Amino acid sequence: MLKEIYEQPEVLQTCLSHYLSEDHPLSSSSAYSFIPSNLSQIHILGSGTSRHAGLVAQYWLEQVAGIPTRVRSASEFLSAPLPLVANTLTIAITQSGETSDTLAAARQQKNYSRLADTSTCQLIGITNQSESSLARTVDHILPILAGNEIGVAATKTFTTQLAVLACLTVHLAHCFKTISQERSHQLITELQYLPAKIASVLEQQQDIIQEIAQKLALAKHCIVLGQGVNRAIALEGALKLKETTYIHAEGYAAGEFLHGPVALLEPNIPVIAIVMPDQSYEQVINTVRKVKFHNVPVIGITATTIPSAALQILDHQITLPTTDELLSPFLTIVPLQLLAYYTAVQRGLDVDRPRNITKTLVVPES
Ligand code: BG6
């Protein structure tokens, strides 16, 4: 797992280079020829970490490209399919391309599309395995090019899934003119800086994260807060902690946390808060103040531009380089992956073979 966390700058670079060629940064439109020309909505299907990548993308696709987007857990899809209308693009996300729930959901969507004669609908897959069962099911594959991932807890496949989804969002926003040419170039340029920024997080924040992990290892419960584009990162960070450390970790949107879950707070339940300099900053810092009022330790994942007065209420800080506020998930997830890894090691656990879970959940057909 640690090796794969450290491979992220390199694989992200490979993936971005595939989707953004240097002399024509918006990539050739043939790369996206599968997109219905009158695209009406996007459905995203996935499980676990792949679903969380879909939730980050939902924020991007709706807020940047203005496309109504729904994400459904693949395991719920058979009993609660999403209504299909003409010109729907469905994206099945699965790093392995073999997760039974995701395959079943993708196949069901394909059948619906046939029955409803919605020939304008398209089904595509985002996967690390171009020769997988998913690849044989969908109309088109967008590869994430992460190289083999062996660690049960997905890390580098998550950041490369995000890269594909970010490129797709910029392309759609550009096509539908929801952002200016200048803004799309800005986002593309910032995407290209991310591998180096992740490398600097891995190099500079390792010591503080190991120090925090020693304390976190003693906890039985933990809460992870994020908001806006980082809400899904709070969910993914909590999933990484559950998978590797067996600490009961839950991710919440910082604002929603105050509407009930706040009752959980106790001084021995640490809170990890993603405090980024973006639109959600006031809401997150307001929640952090309320959390501190209950004498709860707060670990902040912050950026260099956060005012120092606000940082004083945090018990620990993991400081990230600045990036475009839309793209911060590429950076905020990295300390959460490392924290999960080092906390599990501190608890004497086998990080690469966590109990009860498998890398790919395949249920044999009956
Ligand atoms: C689960 C794994 O069974 O499958 C998770 O335990 C993983 O770690 C999920 O995120 C989805 O896997 P995939 O291959 O469909 O992305």
Short mmCIF file of C-alpha atoms and ligand atoms in Angstrom, two decimals:
data_model
loop_
_atom_site.label_atom_id
_atom_site.label_comp_id
_atom_site.label_asym_id
_atom_site.label_seq_id
_atom_site.Cartn_x
_atom_site.Cartn_y
_atom_site.Cartn_z
CA MET A 1 0.00 0.00 0.00
CA LEU A 2 2.80 2.39 0.90
CA LYS A 3 4.57 1.69 -2.39
CA GLU A 4 1.36 2.40 -4.30
CA ILE A 5 0.71 5.62 -2.35
CA TYR A 6 4.21 6.77 -3.35
CA GLU A 7 3.63 5.82 -6.99
CA GLN A 8 0.86 8.39 -7.29
CA PRO A 9 2.91 11.27 -8.76
CA GLU A 10 4.23 9.01 -11.51
CA VAL A 11 0.97 7.28 -12.46
CA LEU A 12 -0.96 10.53 -12.31
CA GLN A 13 1.56 12.02 -14.72
CA THR A 14 1.14 9.05 -17.09
CA CYS A 15 -2.63 9.28 -16.94
CA LEU A 16 -2.75 13.05 -17.46
CA SER A 17 -0.31 12.86 -20.38
CA HIS A 18 -2.65 10.36 -22.03
CA TYR A 19 -5.67 12.65 -21.79
CA LEU A 20 -3.98 16.04 -22.25
CA SER A 21 -1.56 16.21 -25.10
CA GLU A 22 0.97 19.04 -24.86
CA ASP A 23 0.32 20.94 -28.06
CA HIS A 24 -3.45 20.58 -27.87
CA PRO A 25 -4.31 20.57 -24.19
CA LEU A 26 -8.05 20.07 -24.66
CA SER A 27 -7.24 16.73 -26.22
CA SER A 28 -8.59 15.61 -29.55
CA SER A 29 -12.36 15.47 -29.55
CA SER A 30 -12.21 11.93 -30.95
CA ALA A 31 -11.13 10.82 -27.48
CA TYR A 32 -14.63 11.75 -26.32
CA SER A 33 -16.63 10.74 -29.38
CA PHE A 34 -18.93 8.61 -27.19
CA ILE A 35 -20.56 11.62 -25.56
CA PRO A 36 -24.19 12.05 -26.71
CA SER A 37 -24.32 15.35 -28.61
CA ASN A 38 -27.44 16.44 -26.74
CA LEU A 39 -26.24 15.13 -23.39
CA SER A 40 -29.09 15.49 -20.89
CA GLN A 41 -27.74 13.89 -17.72
CA ILE A 42 -24.98 11.69 -16.35
CA HIS A 43 -25.41 8.58 -14.19
CA ILE A 44 -22.43 7.24 -12.29
CA LEU A 45 -22.29 3.68 -10.91
CA GLY A 46 -19.61 2.27 -8.64
CA SER A 47 -18.74 0.65 -5.32
CA GLY A 48 -16.46 1.61 -2.44
CA THR A 49 -13.58 3.85 -3.46
CA SER A 50 -14.75 3.98 -7.08
CA ARG A 51 -18.12 5.34 -5.94
CA HIS A 52 -16.28 8.02 -3.97
CA ALA A 53 -14.39 9.05 -7.12
CA GLY A 54 -17.85 9.32 -8.72
CA LEU A 55 -19.05 11.59 -5.91
CA VAL A 56 -16.11 13.97 -6.43
CA ALA A 57 -16.93 13.97 -10.15
CA GLN A 58 -20.58 14.68 -9.43
CA TYR A 59 -19.49 17.94 -7.79
CA TRP A 60 -17.28 18.81 -10.79
CA LEU A 61 -19.81 17.85 -13.46
CA GLU A 62 -22.65 19.77 -11.83
CA GLN A 63 -20.73 22.82 -10.59
CA VAL A 64 -18.31 23.23 -13.49
CA ALA A 65 -20.05 21.71 -16.51
CA GLY A 66 -23.64 22.31 -15.32
CA ILE A 67 -24.72 18.72 -16.15
CA PRO A 68 -27.29 17.06 -13.85
CA THR A 69 -25.40 14.09 -12.41
CA ARG A 70 -26.51 11.28 -10.13
CA VAL A 71 -24.29 8.75 -8.40
CA ARG A 72 -25.74 5.43 -7.31
CA SER A 73 -24.04 2.71 -5.36
CA ALA A 74 -23.88 -0.23 -7.77
CA SER A 75 -25.18 -2.53 -5.01
CA GLU A 76 -28.42 -0.53 -4.88
CA PHE A 77 -28.85 -0.23 -8.59
CA LEU A 78 -30.75 -3.46 -9.27
CA SER A 79 -33.46 -2.64 -6.74
CA ALA A 80 -33.39 1.11 -7.34
CA PRO A 81 -32.32 1.90 -10.92
CA LEU A 82 -32.00 5.50 -12.01
CA PRO A 83 -34.67 6.65 -14.48
CA LEU A 84 -33.19 6.66 -17.96
CA VAL A 85 -34.05 9.42 -20.42
CA ALA A 86 -32.74 10.08 -23.93
CA ASN A 87 -29.14 11.29 -24.17
CA THR A 88 -28.05 9.91 -20.81
CA LEU A 89 -24.36 9.12 -20.41
CA THR A 90 -23.81 6.35 -17.85
CA ILE A 91 -20.33 5.94 -16.41
CA ALA A 92 -19.47 2.71 -14.58
CA ILE A 93 -16.35 3.19 -12.45
CA THR A 94 -14.42 0.14 -11.24
CA GLN A 95 -10.65 -0.17 -11.01
CA SER A 96 -10.75 -3.97 -11.37
CA GLY A 97 -13.49 -4.10 -13.98
CA GLU A 98 -14.76 -7.23 -12.22
CA THR A 99 -16.77 -6.11 -9.15
CA SER A 100 -20.03 -8.10 -9.39
CA ASP A 101 -22.31 -5.29 -8.21
CA THR A 102 -20.88 -2.81 -10.70
CA LEU A 103 -21.03 -5.30 -13.58
CA ALA A 104 -24.65 -6.20 -12.75
CA ALA A 105 -25.61 -2.51 -12.60
CA ALA A 106 -23.86 -1.76 -15.91
CA ARG A 107 -25.57 -4.73 -17.60
CA GLN A 108 -28.96 -3.67 -16.28
CA GLN A 109 -28.44 -0.14 -17.57
CA LYS A 110 -27.50 -1.56 -20.97
CA ASN A 111 -30.69 -3.65 -21.07
CA TYR A 112 -32.87 -0.70 -20.07
CA SER A 113 -31.28 1.37 -22.74
CA ARG A 114 -32.17 -1.32 -25.35
CA LEU A 115 -35.74 -1.80 -24.10
CA ALA A 116 -36.45 1.88 -23.95
CA ASP A 117 -34.94 2.24 -27.39
CA THR A 118 -32.89 5.07 -26.04
CA SER A 119 -30.25 4.66 -28.72
CA THR A 120 -28.97 8.09 -27.84
CA CYS A 121 -27.80 6.80 -24.45
CA GLN A 122 -24.21 5.71 -23.97
CA LEU A 123 -22.58 3.43 -21.40
CA ILE A 124 -18.88 3.86 -20.72
CA GLY A 125 -16.43 2.45 -18.20
CA ILE A 126 -13.55 3.96 -16.27
CA THR A 127 -11.22 1.16 -15.27
CA ASN A 128 -7.65 0.05 -14.75
CA GLN A 129 -8.30 -3.20 -16.65
CA SER A 130 -8.99 -2.70 -20.34
CA GLU A 131 -9.42 -6.48 -20.83
CA SER A 132 -11.97 -6.91 -18.05
CA SER A 133 -15.62 -8.05 -17.96
CA LEU A 134 -16.60 -4.38 -17.70
CA ALA A 135 -14.69 -3.61 -20.90
CA ARG A 136 -16.74 -6.30 -22.68
CA THR A 137 -19.99 -4.84 -21.34
CA VAL A 138 -19.70 -1.13 -22.10
CA ASP A 139 -19.59 0.81 -25.37
CA HIS A 140 -16.34 2.59 -24.57
CA ILE A 141 -13.53 2.45 -22.01
CA LEU A 142 -11.53 5.30 -20.50
CA PRO A 143 -8.41 3.64 -19.04
CA ILE A 144 -6.90 5.04 -15.83
CA LEU A 145 -3.40 3.66 -16.60
CA ALA A 146 -2.41 3.28 -12.94
CA GLY A 147 -0.42 0.06 -13.40
CA ASN A 148 -1.26 -2.99 -11.32
CA GLU A 149 -2.67 -2.19 -7.88
CA ILE A 150 -2.16 -5.01 -5.39
CA GLY A 151 -2.94 -3.32 -2.06
CA VAL A 152 -6.50 -4.14 -1.01
CA ALA A 153 -7.12 -0.52 -0.04
CA ALA A 154 -7.27 1.39 -3.33
CA THR A 155 -4.99 4.44 -3.48
CA LYS A 156 -3.33 5.17 -6.82
CA THR A 157 -6.36 3.93 -8.75
CA PHE A 158 -8.47 6.51 -6.89
CA THR A 159 -6.30 9.49 -7.89
CA THR A 160 -6.08 8.31 -11.49
CA GLN A 161 -9.87 7.79 -11.62
CA LEU A 162 -10.13 11.41 -10.44
CA ALA A 163 -7.72 12.48 -13.20
CA VAL A 164 -9.85 10.88 -15.94
CA LEU A 165 -13.02 12.39 -14.47
CA ALA A 166 -11.41 15.85 -14.16
CA CYS A 167 -10.29 15.76 -17.82
CA LEU A 168 -13.78 14.65 -18.85
CA THR A 169 -15.34 17.49 -16.84
CA VAL A 170 -13.08 20.14 -18.38
CA HIS A 171 -13.82 18.76 -21.84
CA LEU A 172 -17.60 18.80 -21.26
CA ALA A 173 -17.52 22.27 -19.67
CA HIS A 174 -15.54 23.50 -22.66
CA CYS A 175 -17.95 21.86 -25.17
CA PHE A 176 -21.05 23.20 -23.42
CA LYS A 177 -19.38 26.59 -22.90
CA THR A 178 -20.00 26.65 -19.18
CA ILE A 179 -16.42 27.85 -18.65
CA SER A 180 -14.26 30.21 -20.64
CA GLN A 181 -11.31 29.09 -22.73
CA GLU A 182 -9.08 30.84 -20.20
CA ARG A 183 -10.60 28.97 -17.26
CA SER A 184 -10.26 25.59 -18.97
CA HIS A 185 -6.60 26.31 -19.70
CA GLN A 186 -6.13 27.35 -16.08
CA LEU A 187 -7.60 24.04 -14.86
CA ILE A 188 -5.51 22.02 -17.31
CA THR A 189 -2.34 23.81 -16.29
CA GLU A 190 -3.10 23.22 -12.62
CA LEU A 191 -3.85 19.54 -13.29
CA GLN A 192 -0.37 19.23 -14.75
CA TYR A 193 1.22 20.66 -11.59
CA LEU A 194 -0.50 18.09 -9.38
CA PRO A 195 2.01 15.20 -9.68
CA ALA A 196 4.78 17.47 -8.33
CA LYS A 197 2.51 18.79 -5.59
CA ILE A 198 1.57 15.26 -4.49
CA ALA A 199 5.29 14.39 -4.45
CA SER A 200 5.93 17.33 -2.14
CA VAL A 201 3.13 16.26 0.22
CA LEU A 202 4.60 12.74 0.35
CA GLU A 203 8.03 14.11 1.08
CA GLN A 204 7.21 16.90 3.53
CA GLN A 205 4.22 15.66 5.53
CA GLN A 206 5.33 12.11 6.28
CA ASP A 207 6.84 12.87 9.71
CA ILE A 208 3.88 14.82 11.08
CA ILE A 209 1.50 12.15 9.77
CA GLN A 210 3.48 9.39 11.53
CA GLU A 211 3.37 11.43 14.73
CA ILE A 212 -0.42 11.86 14.45
CA ALA A 213 -0.84 8.15 13.61
CA GLN A 214 0.70 7.20 16.98
CA LYS A 215 -2.16 8.99 18.75
CA LEU A 216 -4.88 8.02 16.30
CA ALA A 217 -3.94 4.36 16.77
CA LEU A 218 -5.38 4.54 20.31
CA ALA A 219 -8.82 5.68 19.14
CA LYS A 220 -11.85 3.39 18.80
CA HIS A 221 -13.87 5.88 16.75
CA CYS A 222 -12.95 8.75 14.48
CA ILE A 223 -14.86 11.35 12.48
CA VAL A 224 -13.72 12.83 9.17
CA LEU A 225 -15.25 16.12 7.99
CA GLY A 226 -15.15 17.74 4.56
CA GLN A 227 -17.46 19.98 2.58
CA GLY A 228 -18.21 20.75 -1.06
CA VAL A 229 -15.73 19.05 -3.34
CA ASN A 230 -14.07 17.47 -0.29
CA ARG A 231 -17.20 15.87 1.17
CA ALA A 232 -16.47 12.72 -0.85
CA ILE A 233 -12.84 12.84 0.34
CA ALA A 234 -14.10 12.74 3.95
CA LEU A 235 -16.04 9.56 3.00
CA GLU A 236 -13.02 8.07 1.22
CA GLY A 237 -10.65 8.97 4.10
CA ALA A 238 -13.01 7.28 6.56
CA LEU A 239 -13.21 4.21 4.28
CA LYS A 240 -9.38 3.98 4.13
CA LEU A 241 -9.25 4.12 7.96
CA LYS A 242 -11.94 1.43 8.31
CA GLU A 243 -10.33 -0.88 5.74
CA THR A 244 -6.81 -0.76 7.15
CA THR A 245 -7.05 0.17 10.88
CA TYR A 246 -10.50 -1.25 11.84
CA ILE A 247 -11.16 2.00 13.68
CA HIS A 248 -14.81 2.93 13.34
CA ALA A 249 -14.44 6.00 11.14
CA GLU A 250 -17.30 7.95 9.59
CA GLY A 251 -17.11 10.72 7.01
CA TYR A 252 -19.58 13.59 7.04
CA ALA A 253 -20.23 16.85 5.26
CA ALA A 254 -19.08 19.42 7.85
CA GLY A 255 -22.33 21.40 7.69
CA GLU A 256 -24.59 18.34 7.89
CA PHE A 257 -22.54 16.99 10.81
CA LEU A 258 -24.10 19.62 13.06
CA HIS A 259 -27.59 18.28 12.33
CA GLY A 260 -27.48 15.24 14.61
CA PRO A 261 -24.12 13.43 14.36
CA VAL A 262 -22.57 16.18 16.52
CA ALA A 263 -24.14 14.28 19.45
CA LEU A 264 -21.42 11.64 18.98
CA LEU A 265 -18.61 13.97 20.08
CA GLU A 266 -16.48 12.90 23.01
CA PRO A 267 -12.92 13.94 23.91
CA ASN A 268 -11.62 10.47 23.01
CA ILE A 269 -13.11 10.56 19.49
CA PRO A 270 -10.70 12.52 17.28
CA VAL A 271 -12.01 14.59 14.40
CA ILE A 272 -10.09 15.02 11.14
CA ALA A 273 -11.23 18.17 9.32
CA ILE A 274 -10.41 19.06 5.73
CA VAL A 275 -10.10 22.85 5.93
CA MET A 276 -9.44 24.21 2.46
CA PRO A 277 -9.40 27.82 1.26
CA ASP A 278 -12.53 27.45 -0.86
CA GLN A 279 -16.23 28.32 -0.81
CA SER A 280 -16.84 25.90 2.05
CA TYR A 281 -14.12 27.35 4.30
CA GLU A 282 -16.45 29.33 6.63
CA GLN A 283 -18.80 26.39 7.06
CA VAL A 284 -15.97 23.96 7.88
CA ILE A 285 -14.19 26.29 10.29
CA ASN A 286 -17.50 27.05 12.00
CA THR A 287 -18.06 23.31 12.55
CA VAL A 288 -14.46 22.92 13.79
CA ARG A 289 -15.08 25.69 16.37
CA LYS A 290 -18.18 23.85 17.59
CA VAL A 291 -16.22 20.58 17.77
CA LYS A 292 -13.44 22.24 19.80
CA PHE A 293 -16.06 23.62 22.20
CA HIS A 294 -16.66 19.97 23.25
CA ASN A 295 -12.96 19.52 23.99
CA VAL A 296 -12.40 17.18 21.07
CA PRO A 297 -8.95 16.92 19.42
CA VAL A 298 -8.99 18.15 15.82
CA ILE A 299 -6.46 17.18 13.16
CA GLY A 300 -6.64 19.70 10.32
CA ILE A 301 -5.76 18.99 6.71
CA THR A 302 -5.16 22.55 5.61
CA ALA A 303 -3.38 24.68 3.02
CA THR A 304 -0.61 27.25 3.30
CA THR A 305 -3.07 30.08 2.59
CA ILE A 306 -5.41 29.42 5.56
CA PRO A 307 -5.19 32.36 8.04
CA SER A 308 -2.97 31.46 11.00
CA ALA A 309 -5.60 32.65 13.50
CA ALA A 310 -7.96 29.95 12.23
CA LEU A 311 -5.24 27.31 12.42
CA GLN A 312 -4.62 27.98 16.10
CA ILE A 313 -7.71 26.03 17.12
CA LEU A 314 -6.35 22.89 15.47
CA ASP A 315 -4.41 20.40 17.57
CA HIS A 316 -2.41 19.13 14.61
CA GLN A 317 -1.98 20.48 11.11
CA ILE A 318 -1.07 18.74 7.91
CA THR A 319 -0.35 21.58 5.50
CA LEU A 320 -0.78 21.09 1.76
CA PRO A 321 0.46 23.21 -1.14
CA THR A 322 -2.14 25.46 -2.73
CA THR A 323 -3.98 24.39 -5.85
CA ASP A 324 -7.14 25.36 -7.70
CA GLU A 325 -9.99 24.93 -5.22
CA LEU A 326 -11.78 22.48 -7.53
CA LEU A 327 -8.75 20.21 -7.68
CA SER A 328 -7.89 20.04 -3.97
CA PRO A 329 -9.21 16.41 -3.63
CA PHE A 330 -6.06 15.22 -5.45
CA LEU A 331 -4.05 16.57 -2.52
CA THR A 332 -6.40 16.18 0.47
CA ILE A 333 -6.76 12.42 -0.06
CA VAL A 334 -2.99 11.80 0.17
CA PRO A 335 -2.52 12.54 3.92
CA LEU A 336 -5.64 10.48 4.66
CA GLN A 337 -4.15 7.50 2.79
CA LEU A 338 -0.87 7.89 4.70
CA LEU A 339 -2.69 8.32 8.00
CA ALA A 340 -4.62 5.10 7.39
CA TYR A 341 -1.41 3.29 6.48
CA TYR A 342 0.72 4.47 9.44
CA THR A 343 -2.12 4.08 11.96
CA ALA A 344 -2.63 0.46 10.85
CA VAL A 345 1.13 -0.20 11.14
CA GLN A 346 1.11 1.41 14.60
CA ARG A 347 -1.70 -0.98 15.59
CA GLY A 348 0.41 -3.91 14.42
CA LEU A 349 -1.92 -4.81 11.54
CA ASP A 350 -1.14 -6.32 8.17
CA VAL A 351 -2.04 -3.32 5.98
CA ASP A 352 -1.78 -5.26 2.75
CA ARG A 353 -4.07 -8.06 3.89
CA PRO A 354 -6.89 -6.51 5.89
CA ARG A 355 -9.37 -8.90 7.47
CA ASN A 356 -12.77 -9.71 5.91
CA ILE A 357 -12.27 -7.80 2.64
CA THR A 358 -10.94 -8.74 -0.75
CA LYS A 359 -9.49 -6.53 -3.44
CA THR A 360 -12.39 -7.33 -5.73
CA LEU A 361 -15.75 -8.57 -4.54
CA VAL A 362 -16.86 -11.14 -7.10
CA VAL A 363 -19.99 -13.15 -6.39
CA PRO A 364 -20.19 -16.31 -8.52
CA GLU A 365 -23.34 -16.36 -10.65
CA SER A 366 -25.92 -18.91 -9.44
C1 BG6 B 1 -14.61 -3.64 -2.57
C2 BG6 B 1 -13.22 -3.40 -2.03
O1 BG6 B 1 -15.03 -4.91 -2.43
O2 BG6 B 1 -14.64 -3.18 -3.94
C3 BG6 B 1 -13.02 -1.86 -2.04
O3 BG6 B 1 -13.10 -3.90 -0.72
C4 BG6 B 1 -13.16 -1.34 -3.47
O4 BG6 B 1 -11.74 -1.54 -1.53
C5 BG6 B 1 -14.50 -1.79 -4.06
O5 BG6 B 1 -13.09 0.07 -3.47
C6 BG6 B 1 -14.67 -1.43 -5.52
O6 BG6 B 1 -13.67 -2.06 -6.30
P1 BG6 B 1 -13.54 -1.77 -7.85
O7 BG6 B 1 -12.53 -2.75 -8.37
O8 BG6 B 1 -14.91 -2.00 -8.44
O9 BG6 B 1 -13.12 -0.36 -7.99
#
